[in-house]
Amino acid sequence: MTKYNLSIIITMYNSEDTIRRCLDSIIYADAVNNFKFEVIIVDDCSTDSSRVVVQEYVQKYENIKLITNKENSGISATRNKGLAYSTGEYFTYVDSDDSIDKLYFKSLCKVIESNKYDLIEFGYKKINENGVEAEEVINGCFQFELSNMLSAYFDTEKRDSIGSYTWNKLFKKSLCVNNKITFDENHIYEDVDFVIEYFTYVQNVFYVGKSLYNYFQRGNSTVNTVNKKLVMDRIWSLEQVKKHGKDLDIVGIDFMIDKYCANTLFYLYKLVVNSNLNNLRIEKLIREKILETVNFKVLSLKQKVKLVFLRMHLLKLFLK
């Protein structure tokens, strides 16, 4: 049985227009001698020709495998199935409509083969809907420092470089198995819960300061559509951050988390007010959540003013 250094997990649903680009980027990335990787595609009952396209690659490459769900199960269950089938020392996820950089394996192979790090992260490029590079996102503030990485993660102005994405990180399979870390199958923002829980077991981290992933921006993704479930699950994700955050042994972590939650709740309130959701109960819920949980000490002057207006039921008027 082949021993793989890395498992690349791709969850797929009706991806006939993009899956070939995704797989070609992996197959034709610069190869590295003796570095072994597998690609596991988990299809969530696609109704288009996605599986037909993937079968071409399965027949041609022995390290590419296709698994099909018996019924449509959602992104979390599909990710969990890919994780369960993976055999690499490290694993990562690649979205079926994204691609990796040509230097992906060359840039990561040595740090993977060293097997010294619980978490490996790297930069990425945002590609707009016209296929043009819109932004390169690289965090230069840390390479080995876990505390600096967490500081960047919880800083809402910088966290885009780290984020709760699963595609700009390599995770250790053994760490997930030993600590029973999986994706919650009942909520969206499941990646927030997964990543923050994983962080609590990380002892060391390595950051590769190169853009190794191409993230194709799309306006119709789940988290770009405001609805009741999105709002409720975002609030749930913040509760998970607080729950797991208490296990992070980093100086100042409580302050970081309080500030992160405050920024996210204010943003969520603005998002709902300016959406077509038109749900006063949801607005009231977020308002109460802000008033109940926000630590006044972590707020900027602007946010303190917002909080005063919120208490007076006037903030909504200034967010329109």
Coordinates of C-alpha atoms in Angstrom, one line a residue:
M1 CA 0.0 0.0 0.0
T2 CA 1.4 3.4 -1.0
K3 CA 2.2 5.7 1.9
Y4 CA 1.1 9.2 1.0
N5 CA 2.6 12.4 2.4
L6 CA -0.5 14.5 1.6
S7 CA -4.2 13.8 0.9
I8 CA -6.0 16.4 -1.2
I9 CA -9.7 16.2 -0.6
I10 CA -12.2 17.7 -3.1
T11 CA -15.9 17.8 -2.3
M12 CA -17.9 18.0 -5.5
Y13 CA -21.5 18.8 -6.4
N14 CA -22.5 19.7 -10.0
S15 CA -19.0 20.9 -10.8
E16 CA -18.8 19.9 -14.5
D17 CA -17.7 23.4 -15.6
T18 CA -14.7 23.7 -13.1
I19 CA -13.6 20.2 -11.9
R20 CA -11.3 19.7 -14.9
R21 CA -9.5 23.0 -14.3
C22 CA -9.1 22.0 -10.6
L23 CA -7.7 18.5 -11.3
D24 CA -5.4 19.7 -14.1
S25 CA -3.9 22.2 -11.7
I26 CA -3.0 19.4 -9.3
I27 CA -1.8 16.9 -12.0
Y28 CA 0.3 19.4 -13.8
A29 CA 1.8 21.1 -10.8
D30 CA 5.6 20.8 -10.7
A31 CA 6.4 17.3 -9.4
V32 CA 8.8 16.4 -6.6
N33 CA 10.8 13.2 -6.5
N34 CA 9.6 10.7 -3.8
F35 CA 6.8 13.1 -2.7
K36 CA 3.5 11.1 -2.7
F37 CA 0.1 12.6 -2.7
E38 CA -3.4 11.3 -3.3
V39 CA -6.5 13.1 -4.5
I40 CA -9.9 12.0 -3.0
I41 CA -13.0 13.4 -4.8
V42 CA -16.2 12.9 -2.8
D43 CA -19.2 13.5 -5.0
D44 CA -22.4 14.6 -3.2
C45 CA -24.8 13.1 -5.7
S46 CA -24.2 15.5 -8.6
T47 CA -26.9 15.6 -11.3
D48 CA -24.6 16.8 -14.1
S49 CA -21.7 15.1 -15.8
S50 CA -19.1 15.8 -13.0
R51 CA -18.6 12.2 -12.2
V52 CA -18.0 11.4 -15.9
V53 CA -15.3 14.0 -16.1
V54 CA -13.6 12.7 -12.9
Q55 CA -13.7 9.1 -14.1
E56 CA -11.4 10.0 -16.9
Y57 CA -8.8 11.0 -14.3
V58 CA -9.5 8.0 -12.0
Q59 CA -8.8 5.6 -14.9
K60 CA -5.6 7.4 -15.9
Y61 CA -4.0 8.1 -12.4
E62 CA -3.9 5.6 -9.6
N63 CA -3.6 8.2 -6.9
I64 CA -7.0 9.8 -7.8
K65 CA -10.0 8.2 -6.2
L66 CA -13.7 8.9 -6.6
I67 CA -16.2 8.3 -3.8
T68 CA -19.9 8.9 -4.2
N69 CA -22.4 9.6 -1.4
K70 CA -25.5 7.3 -1.5
E71 CA -27.6 10.4 -0.9
N72 CA -27.1 14.2 -1.0
S73 CA -25.5 14.8 2.4
G74 CA -24.2 18.4 2.4
I75 CA -20.7 19.9 2.6
S76 CA -19.8 18.9 6.2
A77 CA -20.7 15.2 5.8
T78 CA -19.0 15.1 2.5
R79 CA -15.8 16.6 4.0
N80 CA -15.9 14.1 6.9
K81 CA -16.2 11.2 4.4
G82 CA -13.1 12.5 2.5
L83 CA -11.2 12.8 5.8
A84 CA -12.2 9.3 6.8
Y85 CA -10.9 7.8 3.5
S86 CA -7.7 9.9 3.5
T87 CA -4.4 8.1 4.2
G88 CA -1.8 10.9 4.0
E89 CA 0.2 12.1 7.0
Y90 CA -1.3 15.6 6.2
F91 CA -4.6 16.5 4.5
T92 CA -6.1 19.6 3.0
Y93 CA -9.2 20.6 1.0
V94 CA -9.4 22.1 -2.5
D95 CA -12.7 23.4 -3.6
S96 CA -13.9 22.0 -6.9
D97 CA -14.1 25.4 -8.6
D98 CA -10.6 26.5 -7.4
S99 CA -7.1 25.5 -8.4
I100 CA -3.6 25.2 -6.9
D101 CA -0.4 27.0 -8.0
K102 CA 2.2 25.3 -10.1
L103 CA 4.7 25.5 -7.3
Y104 CA 2.3 24.0 -4.7
F105 CA 4.2 20.8 -4.1
K106 CA 7.7 22.2 -4.5
S107 CA 7.0 24.9 -1.9
L108 CA 5.4 22.5 0.7
C109 CA 7.2 19.2 0.3
K110 CA 10.1 19.8 2.6
V111 CA 8.1 21.1 5.5
I112 CA 5.6 18.2 5.0
E113 CA 8.3 15.6 4.9
S114 CA 9.9 17.0 8.1
N115 CA 6.6 16.0 9.9
K116 CA 7.5 18.6 12.6
Y117 CA 4.5 20.9 12.4
D118 CA 0.9 20.4 13.5
L119 CA -0.3 23.1 11.1
I120 CA 1.1 24.4 7.8
E121 CA -0.4 27.5 6.2
F122 CA 0.3 29.5 3.1
G123 CA -0.9 32.5 1.1
Y124 CA -3.4 32.6 -1.8
K125 CA -4.7 34.7 -4.7
K126 CA -8.2 35.9 -5.2
I127 CA -9.4 35.5 -8.8
N128 CA -12.4 37.6 -9.8
E129 CA -15.3 36.3 -11.8
N130 CA -13.6 37.4 -15.0
G131 CA -10.6 35.1 -14.3
V132 CA -8.3 38.0 -13.4
E133 CA -6.2 38.1 -10.3
A134 CA -7.8 40.6 -7.9
E135 CA -5.6 40.3 -4.9
E136 CA -2.7 38.4 -3.4
V137 CA -3.1 37.6 0.3
I138 CA 0.1 36.8 2.2
N139 CA 0.6 37.2 5.9
G140 CA 4.2 38.2 6.7
C141 CA 3.8 38.6 10.4
F142 CA 4.8 35.1 11.4
Q143 CA 6.5 31.9 10.3
F144 CA 6.8 29.8 13.4
E145 CA 5.0 31.7 16.1
L146 CA 1.6 30.2 17.1
S147 CA 0.7 33.3 19.2
N148 CA 1.2 35.6 16.2
M149 CA -0.8 33.4 14.0
L150 CA -3.7 33.4 16.5
S151 CA -3.4 37.2 16.8
A152 CA -3.8 37.5 13.1
Y153 CA -6.7 35.0 13.0
F154 CA -8.7 37.0 15.5
D155 CA -7.9 40.4 14.1
T156 CA -10.8 41.1 11.7
E157 CA -8.7 43.5 9.7
K158 CA -6.0 40.9 9.1
R159 CA -7.7 37.5 9.5
D160 CA -8.4 37.2 5.8
S161 CA -4.8 36.0 5.4
I162 CA -5.5 33.1 7.9
G163 CA -9.3 32.8 8.1
S164 CA -11.2 29.6 8.8
Y165 CA -10.6 28.4 5.3
T166 CA -9.6 24.7 5.0
W167 CA -7.8 25.2 1.6
N168 CA -4.9 27.4 2.8
K169 CA -4.0 25.0 5.5
L170 CA -2.5 21.5 5.8
F171 CA -3.7 19.5 8.8
K172 CA -2.2 16.5 10.5
K173 CA -4.4 13.5 10.1
S174 CA -3.3 11.8 13.3
L175 CA -4.2 15.0 15.3
C176 CA -7.7 14.9 14.0
V177 CA -8.1 11.2 14.6
N178 CA -6.7 11.1 18.1
N179 CA -8.8 14.1 19.2
K180 CA -12.0 13.2 17.2
I181 CA -12.1 16.5 15.3
T182 CA -14.7 16.5 12.5
F183 CA -17.0 18.9 10.8
D184 CA -20.3 19.6 12.5
E185 CA -23.0 18.3 10.1
N186 CA -25.9 20.5 11.3
H187 CA -24.6 24.0 10.7
I188 CA -23.0 26.2 8.1
Y189 CA -19.8 28.0 9.2
E190 CA -18.8 24.5 10.2
D191 CA -15.2 25.4 9.1
V192 CA -15.0 28.0 11.9
D193 CA -15.8 25.3 14.4
F194 CA -13.4 22.8 12.8
V195 CA -10.5 25.2 12.6
I196 CA -10.8 26.8 16.0
E197 CA -11.1 23.3 17.7
Y198 CA -8.0 22.1 15.7
F199 CA -6.1 25.2 16.9
T200 CA -6.5 24.1 20.5
Y201 CA -4.3 21.0 19.8
V202 CA -1.7 22.8 17.7
Q203 CA 1.8 23.0 19.4
N204 CA 3.7 24.4 16.4
V205 CA 2.9 26.1 13.1
F206 CA 4.8 26.9 9.9
Y207 CA 3.8 29.6 7.4
V208 CA 4.9 29.5 3.8
G209 CA 5.0 33.0 2.5
K210 CA 3.9 32.3 -1.0
S211 CA 0.5 32.3 -2.8
L212 CA -0.1 28.6 -3.5
Y213 CA -3.9 28.5 -4.0
N214 CA -6.2 30.3 -6.4
Y215 CA -9.5 31.2 -4.9
F216 CA -12.1 32.0 -7.5
Q217 CA -14.5 34.5 -6.1
R218 CA -18.2 33.7 -6.6
G219 CA -21.2 35.8 -5.7
N220 CA -23.6 32.9 -5.2
S221 CA -21.8 31.0 -2.4
T222 CA -23.7 30.0 0.7
V223 CA -22.1 32.6 2.9
N224 CA -22.9 35.4 0.5
T225 CA -26.7 34.9 0.8
V226 CA -28.3 36.4 3.9
N227 CA -31.0 34.2 5.4
K228 CA -32.2 33.1 8.8
K229 CA -30.0 30.0 8.9
L230 CA -26.9 31.9 8.0
V231 CA -27.5 34.4 10.8
M232 CA -28.3 31.7 13.4
D233 CA -25.4 29.6 12.4
R234 CA -23.0 32.5 12.4
I235 CA -24.0 33.2 16.0
W236 CA -23.5 29.5 16.7
S237 CA -20.0 29.7 15.3
L238 CA -19.1 32.5 17.6
E239 CA -20.3 30.4 20.6
Q240 CA -18.0 27.7 19.3
V241 CA -15.1 30.2 19.1
K242 CA -15.7 31.1 22.8
K243 CA -16.1 27.5 23.8
H244 CA -12.8 26.3 22.2
G245 CA -11.0 29.6 22.7
K246 CA -10.8 29.0 26.4
D247 CA -8.5 26.1 25.7
L248 CA -6.0 28.2 23.8
D249 CA -3.0 28.8 26.1
I250 CA -2.0 32.2 24.7
V251 CA -1.5 35.5 26.6
G252 CA -4.3 37.9 25.8
I253 CA -6.5 35.3 24.1
D254 CA -9.7 36.4 26.0
F255 CA -9.2 40.0 24.7
M256 CA -8.6 38.7 21.2
I257 CA -11.8 36.6 21.2
D258 CA -14.0 39.3 22.7
K259 CA -12.9 41.8 20.1
Y260 CA -13.4 39.3 17.3
C261 CA -16.9 38.4 18.5
A262 CA -17.8 42.1 18.9
N263 CA -16.6 43.0 15.4
T264 CA -18.4 40.0 13.9
L265 CA -21.7 40.8 15.7
F266 CA -21.7 44.4 14.6
Y267 CA -21.0 43.4 11.0
L268 CA -23.7 40.7 11.2
Y269 CA -26.2 43.3 12.5
K270 CA -25.4 45.7 9.6
L271 CA -25.6 42.8 7.1
V272 CA -29.1 41.9 8.3
V273 CA -30.3 45.5 8.4
N274 CA -29.2 46.1 4.8
S275 CA -30.5 42.8 3.5
N276 CA -33.9 41.7 2.1
L277 CA -34.4 39.4 5.1
N278 CA -36.9 41.8 6.8
N279 CA -37.0 39.8 10.0
L280 CA -37.4 42.0 13.1
R281 CA -37.0 38.9 15.4
I282 CA -33.5 38.2 13.9
E283 CA -32.5 41.9 14.2
K284 CA -33.7 41.8 17.8
L285 CA -31.8 38.6 18.5
I286 CA -28.5 40.1 17.2
R287 CA -29.1 43.3 19.1
E288 CA -29.7 41.4 22.3
K289 CA -26.6 39.2 21.7
I290 CA -24.5 42.4 21.3
L291 CA -25.8 43.9 24.4
E292 CA -25.4 40.7 26.4
T293 CA -22.0 39.6 25.3
V294 CA -19.9 42.5 24.0
N295 CA -17.1 43.5 26.3
F296 CA -17.1 47.3 26.4
K297 CA -13.3 47.4 27.0
V298 CA -12.4 45.9 23.7
L299 CA -14.5 48.3 21.6
S300 CA -13.1 51.1 19.4
L301 CA -14.4 54.6 20.0
K302 CA -16.6 54.2 16.9
Q303 CA -18.0 50.9 18.2
K304 CA -18.7 52.5 21.6
V305 CA -20.8 55.1 19.9
K306 CA -22.6 52.4 17.9
L307 CA -23.3 50.6 21.2
V308 CA -24.9 53.7 22.7
F309 CA -27.1 54.2 19.6
L310 CA -28.0 50.5 19.7
R311 CA -29.2 50.8 23.3
M312 CA -31.3 53.7 22.2
H313 CA -32.7 51.7 19.3
L314 CA -31.2 54.2 16.9
L315 CA -28.3 52.4 15.3
K316 CA -30.4 50.9 12.6
L317 CA -31.1 54.3 11.2
F318 CA -27.4 55.0 10.6
L319 CA -26.7 51.7 8.9
K320 CA -29.1 52.1 6.1

